[in-house]
Amino acid sequence: DVKVTQSSRYLVKRTGEKVFLECVQDMDHENMFWYRQDPGLGLRLIYFSYDVKMKEKGDIPEGYSVSREKKERFSLILESASTNQTSMYLCASSPAGVGYGYTFGSGTRLTVV
Amino acid sequence: AQSVAQPEDQVNVAEGNPLTVKCTYSVSGNPYLFWYVQYPNRGLQFLLKYITGDNLVKGSYGFEAEFNKSQTSFHLKKPSALVSDSALYFCAVRDPDSGGYQKVTFGTGTKLQVIP
């Protein structure tokens, strides 16, 4: 069964901490994405990557960075966590091309205190 | 700019009755349209997509969706609802004619509650 695996289901961090969210896919997909999900706002794209070492800003990149050193792994970094970054974070991947749906991970619920 | 709207925050339906979850979209070209389902504390799962061809698309778990270009809609349907269908449903759109990376835009989600 194909999978997108997010390293943590629940995470609690303190304000100002540097936070790493890891995502690994085993489908050899070219594209990988990070979204945050908030009630009433749906999914908002933070960053995406269409190739190793490539990254593009999404709709809400402020306060975040990403790293993709290997094709299967896409990391989201919160440089200095703040309480307004408390959210559900979803990683997704897809093959190259426009007609494909996304495969999502189970999500990481991050609480910043 | 592309957009997608899910006009209902919540839909309640009795078990065994037909269900419809509404979605309308706005794109400059011909849309690619998707439905996803999210069960509690889980990521989204792909249900079905419309790219081209027949306006009625069949997907997983007995769901189907009808593409209506004149009404710019892509409503999700199922003939007979199950309690296990209770979940959060997201519609998404992509404009393949927009050039560059064709971003997918998600709706805000509709909570489906199937009542036993």
PDB file of C-alpha atoms in Angstrom:
ATOM      1  CA  ASP A   1       0.000   0.000   0.000  1.00  0.00           C
ATOM      2  CA  VAL A   2       1.440   3.360  -1.017  1.00  0.00           C
ATOM      3  CA  LYS A   3       2.113   5.733   1.790  1.00  0.00           C
ATOM      4  CA  VAL A   4       2.945   9.206   2.908  1.00  0.00           C
ATOM      5  CA  THR A   5       4.291   9.066   6.442  1.00  0.00           C
ATOM      6  CA  GLN A   6       4.492  12.000   8.794  1.00  0.00           C
ATOM      7  CA  SER A   7       6.853  11.433  11.673  1.00  0.00           C
ATOM      8  CA  SER A   8       4.648  12.749  14.488  1.00  0.00           C
ATOM      9  CA  ARG A   9       0.895  12.644  15.048  1.00  0.00           C
ATOM     10  CA  TYR A  10       0.910  15.108  17.919  1.00  0.00           C
ATOM     11  CA  LEU A  11       3.541  17.646  18.857  1.00  0.00           C
ATOM     12  CA  VAL A  12       3.698  20.263  21.599  1.00  0.00           C
ATOM     13  CA  LYS A  13       6.383  22.941  21.340  1.00  0.00           C
ATOM     14  CA  ARG A  14       7.209  26.155  23.141  1.00  0.00           C
ATOM     15  CA  THR A  15       7.092  29.604  21.585  1.00  0.00           C
ATOM     16  CA  GLY A  16      10.397  30.440  19.943  1.00  0.00           C
ATOM     17  CA  GLU A  17      11.503  26.851  19.416  1.00  0.00           C
ATOM     18  CA  LYS A  18      12.700  25.666  16.033  1.00  0.00           C
ATOM     19  CA  VAL A  19      10.376  22.881  14.906  1.00  0.00           C
ATOM     20  CA  PHE A  20      10.961  20.213  12.276  1.00  0.00           C
ATOM     21  CA  LEU A  21       8.079  18.297  10.680  1.00  0.00           C
ATOM     22  CA  GLU A  22       9.167  15.353   8.590  1.00  0.00           C
ATOM     23  CA  CYS A  23       7.375  13.697   5.696  1.00  0.00           C
ATOM     24  CA  VAL A  24       8.435  10.615   3.734  1.00  0.00           C
ATOM     25  CA  GLN A  25       6.733   9.052   0.699  1.00  0.00           C
ATOM     26  CA  ASP A  26       7.448   5.660  -0.813  1.00  0.00           C
ATOM     27  CA  MET A  27       5.822   6.172  -4.220  1.00  0.00           C
ATOM     28  CA  ASP A  28       8.710   7.837  -6.058  1.00  0.00           C
ATOM     29  CA  HIS A  29       6.528  10.927  -6.549  1.00  0.00           C
ATOM     30  CA  GLU A  30       8.116  14.058  -7.965  1.00  0.00           C
ATOM     31  CA  ASN A  31       5.816  16.551  -6.239  1.00  0.00           C
ATOM     32  CA  MET A  32       5.493  17.080  -2.506  1.00  0.00           C
ATOM     33  CA  PHE A  33       3.440  19.623  -0.580  1.00  0.00           C
ATOM     34  CA  TRP A  34       2.906  21.032   2.885  1.00  0.00           C
ATOM     35  CA  TYR A  35      -0.523  22.343   3.867  1.00  0.00           C
ATOM     36  CA  ARG A  36      -1.965  23.610   7.085  1.00  0.00           C
ATOM     37  CA  GLN A  37      -5.588  22.959   7.941  1.00  0.00           C
ATOM     38  CA  ASP A  38      -7.602  25.267  10.150  1.00  0.00           C
ATOM     39  CA  PRO A  39     -11.358  25.152  10.850  1.00  0.00           C
ATOM     40  CA  GLY A  40     -13.311  27.333   8.445  1.00  0.00           C
ATOM     41  CA  LEU A  41     -10.242  28.011   6.309  1.00  0.00           C
ATOM     42  CA  GLY A  42      -9.811  24.653   4.624  1.00  0.00           C
ATOM     43  CA  LEU A  43      -6.344  23.707   3.417  1.00  0.00           C
ATOM     44  CA  ARG A  44      -3.785  26.392   2.716  1.00  0.00           C
ATOM     45  CA  LEU A  45      -0.592  25.674   0.821  1.00  0.00           C
ATOM     46  CA  ILE A  46       2.604  26.581   2.655  1.00  0.00           C
ATOM     47  CA  TYR A  47       5.317  25.283   0.331  1.00  0.00           C
ATOM     48  CA  PHE A  48       5.701  22.726  -2.406  1.00  0.00           C
ATOM     49  CA  SER A  49       8.527  21.016  -4.227  1.00  0.00           C
ATOM     50  CA  TYR A  50       8.518  19.504  -7.700  1.00  0.00           C
ATOM     51  CA  ASP A  51      12.028  18.069  -7.593  1.00  0.00           C
ATOM     52  CA  VAL A  52      14.909  17.404  -5.249  1.00  0.00           C
ATOM     53  CA  LYS A  53      16.385  20.643  -3.886  1.00  0.00           C
ATOM     54  CA  MET A  54      13.598  22.631  -5.582  1.00  0.00           C
ATOM     55  CA  LYS A  55      11.008  24.535  -3.586  1.00  0.00           C
ATOM     56  CA  GLU A  56       8.294  27.052  -4.278  1.00  0.00           C
ATOM     57  CA  LYS A  57       6.313  29.268  -1.939  1.00  0.00           C
ATOM     58  CA  GLY A  58       2.641  28.601  -1.562  1.00  0.00           C
ATOM     59  CA  ASP A  59      -0.008  30.938  -0.241  1.00  0.00           C
ATOM     60  CA  ILE A  60       1.224  31.305   3.344  1.00  0.00           C
ATOM     61  CA  PRO A  61       5.017  30.745   3.497  1.00  0.00           C
ATOM     62  CA  GLU A  62       5.798  33.376   6.146  1.00  0.00           C
ATOM     63  CA  GLY A  63       7.414  31.868   9.217  1.00  0.00           C
ATOM     64  CA  TYR A  64       8.168  28.572   7.467  1.00  0.00           C
ATOM     65  CA  SER A  65      10.931  27.057   5.394  1.00  0.00           C
ATOM     66  CA  VAL A  66      11.366  23.664   3.741  1.00  0.00           C
ATOM     67  CA  SER A  67      14.068  21.246   2.762  1.00  0.00           C
ATOM     68  CA  ARG A  68      14.109  18.511   0.152  1.00  0.00           C
ATOM     69  CA  GLU A  69      17.511  16.844   0.006  1.00  0.00           C
ATOM     70  CA  LYS A  70      16.145  13.487  -1.159  1.00  0.00           C
ATOM     71  CA  LYS A  71      13.237  12.710  -3.446  1.00  0.00           C
ATOM     72  CA  GLU A  72      11.304  10.807  -0.810  1.00  0.00           C
ATOM     73  CA  ARG A  73      11.642  13.299   2.053  1.00  0.00           C
ATOM     74  CA  PHE A  74      10.196  16.788   2.448  1.00  0.00           C
ATOM     75  CA  SER A  75      10.714  18.640   5.708  1.00  0.00           C
ATOM     76  CA  LEU A  76       8.819  21.656   7.014  1.00  0.00           C
ATOM     77  CA  ILE A  77      10.691  23.943   9.387  1.00  0.00           C
ATOM     78  CA  LEU A  78       9.168  26.493  11.717  1.00  0.00           C
ATOM     79  CA  GLU A  79      12.086  28.816  12.327  1.00  0.00           C
ATOM     80  CA  SER A  80      10.706  30.293  15.562  1.00  0.00           C
ATOM     81  CA  ALA A  81       7.392  28.760  16.537  1.00  0.00           C
ATOM     82  CA  SER A  82       4.564  31.072  17.488  1.00  0.00           C
ATOM     83  CA  THR A  83       1.131  30.378  18.937  1.00  0.00           C
ATOM     84  CA  ASN A  84      -0.563  31.314  15.647  1.00  0.00           C
ATOM     85  CA  GLN A  85       1.199  28.353  14.063  1.00  0.00           C
ATOM     86  CA  THR A  86      -0.843  25.964  16.177  1.00  0.00           C
ATOM     87  CA  SER A  87      -2.584  23.905  13.522  1.00  0.00           C
ATOM     88  CA  MET A  88      -2.938  20.588  11.728  1.00  0.00           C
ATOM     89  CA  TYR A  89      -0.123  20.145   9.208  1.00  0.00           C
ATOM     90  CA  LEU A  90      -0.663  17.859   6.227  1.00  0.00           C
ATOM     91  CA  CYS A  91       1.959  16.558   3.857  1.00  0.00           C
ATOM     92  CA  ALA A  92       0.979  15.301   0.400  1.00  0.00           C
ATOM     93  CA  SER A  93       2.656  13.952  -2.708  1.00  0.00           C
ATOM     94  CA  SER A  94       1.738  13.366  -6.338  1.00  0.00           C
ATOM     95  CA  PRO A  95       3.359  12.258  -9.564  1.00  0.00           C
ATOM     96  CA  ALA A  96       4.480  14.896 -12.044  1.00  0.00           C
ATOM     97  CA  GLY A  97       1.648  16.028 -14.320  1.00  0.00           C
ATOM     98  CA  VAL A  98      -1.622  17.801 -13.717  1.00  0.00           C
ATOM     99  CA  GLY A  99      -4.206  15.046 -13.767  1.00  0.00           C
ATOM    100  CA  TYR A 100      -3.244  13.256 -10.581  1.00  0.00           C
ATOM    101  CA  GLY A 101      -4.837  13.389  -7.181  1.00  0.00           C
ATOM    102  CA  TYR A 102      -2.743  13.836  -4.081  1.00  0.00           C
ATOM    103  CA  THR A 103      -1.827  11.215  -1.516  1.00  0.00           C
ATOM    104  CA  PHE A 104      -1.888  12.686   1.974  1.00  0.00           C
ATOM    105  CA  GLY A 105      -0.209  11.731   5.195  1.00  0.00           C
ATOM    106  CA  SER A 106      -2.209  11.366   8.407  1.00  0.00           C
ATOM    107  CA  GLY A 107      -1.245  14.813   9.609  1.00  0.00           C
ATOM    108  CA  THR A 108       0.653  16.320  12.516  1.00  0.00           C
ATOM    109  CA  ARG A 109      -1.334  18.284  15.068  1.00  0.00           C
ATOM    110  CA  LEU A 110       1.077  20.913  16.359  1.00  0.00           C
ATOM    111  CA  THR A 111       0.357  22.923  19.472  1.00  0.00           C
ATOM    112  CA  VAL A 112       2.617  25.860  20.282  1.00  0.00           C
ATOM    113  CA  VAL A 113       2.387  27.011  23.897  1.00  0.00           C
TER     114      VAL A 113
ATOM    115  CA  ALA B   1      -7.504  33.297 -10.146  1.00  0.00           C
ATOM    116  CA  GLN B   2      -9.149  29.978  -9.475  1.00  0.00           C
ATOM    117  CA  SER B   3     -11.488  29.366  -6.573  1.00  0.00           C
ATOM    118  CA  VAL B   4     -13.818  26.737  -5.201  1.00  0.00           C
ATOM    119  CA  ALA B   5     -16.813  27.134  -2.916  1.00  0.00           C
ATOM    120  CA  GLN B   6     -18.580  24.645  -0.707  1.00  0.00           C
ATOM    121  CA  PRO B   7     -21.708  26.539   0.334  1.00  0.00           C
ATOM    122  CA  GLU B   8     -22.726  24.224   3.172  1.00  0.00           C
ATOM    123  CA  ASP B   9     -20.646  23.851   6.319  1.00  0.00           C
ATOM    124  CA  GLN B  10     -22.668  20.788   7.312  1.00  0.00           C
ATOM    125  CA  VAL B  11     -25.059  18.389   5.624  1.00  0.00           C
ATOM    126  CA  ASN B  12     -27.284  16.035   7.603  1.00  0.00           C
ATOM    127  CA  VAL B  13     -28.892  13.033   5.950  1.00  0.00           C
ATOM    128  CA  ALA B  14     -30.685   9.953   7.218  1.00  0.00           C
ATOM    129  CA  GLU B  15     -29.041   6.584   6.685  1.00  0.00           C
ATOM    130  CA  GLY B  16     -30.289   5.002   3.474  1.00  0.00           C
ATOM    131  CA  ASN B  17     -31.260   8.316   1.893  1.00  0.00           C
ATOM    132  CA  PRO B  18     -29.418   9.824  -1.060  1.00  0.00           C
ATOM    133  CA  LEU B  19     -26.821  12.440  -0.233  1.00  0.00           C
ATOM    134  CA  THR B  20     -25.435  15.447  -2.089  1.00  0.00           C
ATOM    135  CA  VAL B  21     -22.490  17.614  -1.097  1.00  0.00           C
ATOM    136  CA  LYS B  22     -22.275  20.762  -3.195  1.00  0.00           C
ATOM    137  CA  CYS B  23     -19.273  22.347  -4.867  1.00  0.00           C
ATOM    138  CA  THR B  24     -18.957  25.225  -7.304  1.00  0.00           C
ATOM    139  CA  TYR B  25     -15.775  26.462  -8.908  1.00  0.00           C
ATOM    140  CA  SER B  26     -14.285  29.325 -10.865  1.00  0.00           C
ATOM    141  CA  VAL B  27     -11.396  28.948 -13.305  1.00  0.00           C
ATOM    142  CA  SER B  28     -10.350  30.710 -16.471  1.00  0.00           C
ATOM    143  CA  GLY B  29      -9.967  27.523 -18.492  1.00  0.00           C
ATOM    144  CA  ASN B  30     -11.280  23.971 -18.343  1.00  0.00           C
ATOM    145  CA  PRO B  31     -11.065  22.679 -14.782  1.00  0.00           C
ATOM    146  CA  TYR B  32      -9.640  19.569 -13.268  1.00  0.00           C
ATOM    147  CA  LEU B  33     -11.852  18.759 -10.281  1.00  0.00           C
ATOM    148  CA  PHE B  34     -11.323  16.497  -7.282  1.00  0.00           C
ATOM    149  CA  TRP B  35     -13.128  15.261  -4.185  1.00  0.00           C
ATOM    150  CA  TYR B  36     -11.385  14.146  -1.011  1.00  0.00           C
ATOM    151  CA  VAL B  37     -12.710  12.740   2.256  1.00  0.00           C
ATOM    152  CA  GLN B  38     -11.199  13.210   5.719  1.00  0.00           C
ATOM    153  CA  TYR B  39     -12.091  10.973   8.633  1.00  0.00           C
ATOM    154  CA  PRO B  40     -11.457  12.272  12.180  1.00  0.00           C
ATOM    155  CA  ASN B  41      -7.797  12.794  13.020  1.00  0.00           C
ATOM    156  CA  ARG B  42      -6.680  11.529   9.636  1.00  0.00           C
ATOM    157  CA  GLY B  43      -5.299  12.989   6.433  1.00  0.00           C
ATOM    158  CA  LEU B  44      -7.364  13.442   3.298  1.00  0.00           C
ATOM    159  CA  GLN B  45      -8.141  10.495   1.036  1.00  0.00           C
ATOM    160  CA  PHE B  46      -8.703  10.865  -2.690  1.00  0.00           C
ATOM    161  CA  LEU B  47     -12.259   9.917  -3.749  1.00  0.00           C
ATOM    162  CA  LEU B  48     -12.591  10.807  -7.427  1.00  0.00           C
ATOM    163  CA  LYS B  49     -11.633  13.258 -10.134  1.00  0.00           C
ATOM    164  CA  TYR B  50     -12.936  14.816 -13.315  1.00  0.00           C
ATOM    165  CA  ILE B  51     -10.402  15.554 -16.036  1.00  0.00           C
ATOM    166  CA  THR B  52     -12.322  15.141 -19.266  1.00  0.00           C
ATOM    167  CA  GLY B  53     -14.960  12.892 -20.829  1.00  0.00           C
ATOM    168  CA  ASP B  54     -18.185  11.758 -19.186  1.00  0.00           C
ATOM    169  CA  ASN B  55     -19.744  14.309 -16.895  1.00  0.00           C
ATOM    170  CA  LEU B  56     -20.650  11.621 -14.358  1.00  0.00           C
ATOM    171  CA  VAL B  57     -17.578  10.334 -12.578  1.00  0.00           C
ATOM    172  CA  LYS B  58     -17.561   7.307 -10.299  1.00  0.00           C
ATOM    173  CA  GLY B  59     -15.171   6.943  -7.414  1.00  0.00           C
ATOM    174  CA  SER B  60     -14.405   5.070  -4.229  1.00  0.00           C
ATOM    175  CA  TYR B  61     -16.930   3.823  -1.646  1.00  0.00           C
ATOM    176  CA  GLY B  62     -19.904   4.180  -4.033  1.00  0.00           C
ATOM    177  CA  PHE B  63     -19.537   7.933  -4.470  1.00  0.00           C
ATOM    178  CA  GLU B  64     -20.015   9.718  -7.754  1.00  0.00           C
ATOM    179  CA  ALA B  65     -19.889  13.322  -8.893  1.00  0.00           C
ATOM    180  CA  GLU B  66     -21.488  15.196 -11.727  1.00  0.00           C
ATOM    181  CA  PHE B  67     -19.603  17.853 -13.650  1.00  0.00           C
ATOM    182  CA  ASN B  68     -21.874  20.637 -14.911  1.00  0.00           C
ATOM    183  CA  LYS B  69     -19.995  23.170 -16.992  1.00  0.00           C
ATOM    184  CA  SER B  70     -22.879  25.613 -17.431  1.00  0.00           C
ATOM    185  CA  GLN B  71     -23.470  25.782 -13.676  1.00  0.00           C
ATOM    186  CA  THR B  72     -19.740  25.490 -12.854  1.00  0.00           C
ATOM    187  CA  SER B  73     -20.581  22.807 -10.340  1.00  0.00           C
ATOM    188  CA  PHE B  74     -19.172  19.444  -9.314  1.00  0.00           C
ATOM    189  CA  HIS B  75     -21.538  18.015  -6.701  1.00  0.00           C
ATOM    190  CA  LEU B  76     -20.693  14.818  -4.855  1.00  0.00           C
ATOM    191  CA  LYS B  77     -23.458  12.241  -4.631  1.00  0.00           C
ATOM    192  CA  LYS B  78     -24.268   8.823  -3.253  1.00  0.00           C
ATOM    193  CA  PRO B  79     -27.550   6.951  -3.768  1.00  0.00           C
ATOM    194  CA  SER B  80     -27.767   5.525  -0.246  1.00  0.00           C
ATOM    195  CA  ALA B  81     -25.863   7.039   2.688  1.00  0.00           C
ATOM    196  CA  LEU B  82     -24.134   4.947   5.344  1.00  0.00           C
ATOM    197  CA  VAL B  83     -23.320   6.014   8.895  1.00  0.00           C
ATOM    198  CA  SER B  84     -19.677   5.297   8.044  1.00  0.00           C
ATOM    199  CA  ASP B  85     -19.828   8.026   5.368  1.00  0.00           C
ATOM    200  CA  SER B  86     -19.878  10.624   8.147  1.00  0.00           C
ATOM    201  CA  ALA B  87     -16.739  12.665   7.570  1.00  0.00           C
ATOM    202  CA  LEU B  88     -15.392  15.954   6.243  1.00  0.00           C
ATOM    203  CA  TYR B  89     -15.475  16.324   2.460  1.00  0.00           C
ATOM    204  CA  PHE B  90     -13.294  18.655   0.424  1.00  0.00           C
ATOM    205  CA  CYS B  91     -13.716  19.748  -3.168  1.00  0.00           C
ATOM    206  CA  ALA B  92     -10.615  20.920  -5.054  1.00  0.00           C
ATOM    207  CA  VAL B  93      -9.919  22.527  -8.425  1.00  0.00           C
ATOM    208  CA  ARG B  94      -6.925  22.919 -10.648  1.00  0.00           C
ATOM    209  CA  ASP B  95      -6.703  25.071 -13.765  1.00  0.00           C
ATOM    210  CA  PRO B  96      -4.421  23.253 -16.238  1.00  0.00           C
ATOM    211  CA  ASP B  97      -4.354  26.294 -18.537  1.00  0.00           C
ATOM    212  CA  SER B  98      -2.992  28.674 -15.934  1.00  0.00           C
ATOM    213  CA  GLY B  99       0.636  28.095 -16.869  1.00  0.00           C
ATOM    214  CA  GLY B 100       3.605  27.281 -14.686  1.00  0.00           C
ATOM    215  CA  TYR B 101       2.836  25.118 -11.724  1.00  0.00           C
ATOM    216  CA  GLN B 102      -0.894  24.537 -11.673  1.00  0.00           C
ATOM    217  CA  LYS B 103      -1.838  24.928  -8.043  1.00  0.00           C
ATOM    218  CA  VAL B 104      -4.696  22.983  -6.524  1.00  0.00           C
ATOM    219  CA  THR B 105      -7.170  25.087  -4.567  1.00  0.00           C
ATOM    220  CA  PHE B 106      -9.227  23.371  -1.867  1.00  0.00           C
ATOM    221  CA  GLY B 107     -12.635  24.342  -0.568  1.00  0.00           C
ATOM    222  CA  THR B 108     -13.279  24.926   3.115  1.00  0.00           C
ATOM    223  CA  GLY B 109     -14.899  21.540   3.576  1.00  0.00           C
ATOM    224  CA  THR B 110     -18.390  20.211   4.274  1.00  0.00           C
ATOM    225  CA  LYS B 111     -19.104  18.044   7.277  1.00  0.00           C
ATOM    226  CA  LEU B 112     -21.424  15.186   6.390  1.00  0.00           C
ATOM    227  CA  GLN B 113     -23.425  13.698   9.235  1.00  0.00           C
ATOM    228  CA  VAL B 114     -25.367  10.514   8.465  1.00  0.00           C
ATOM    229  CA  ILE B 115     -28.028   9.894  11.090  1.00  0.00           C
ATOM    230  CA  PRO B 116     -28.904   6.278  11.947  1.00  0.00           C
TER     231      PRO B 116
END
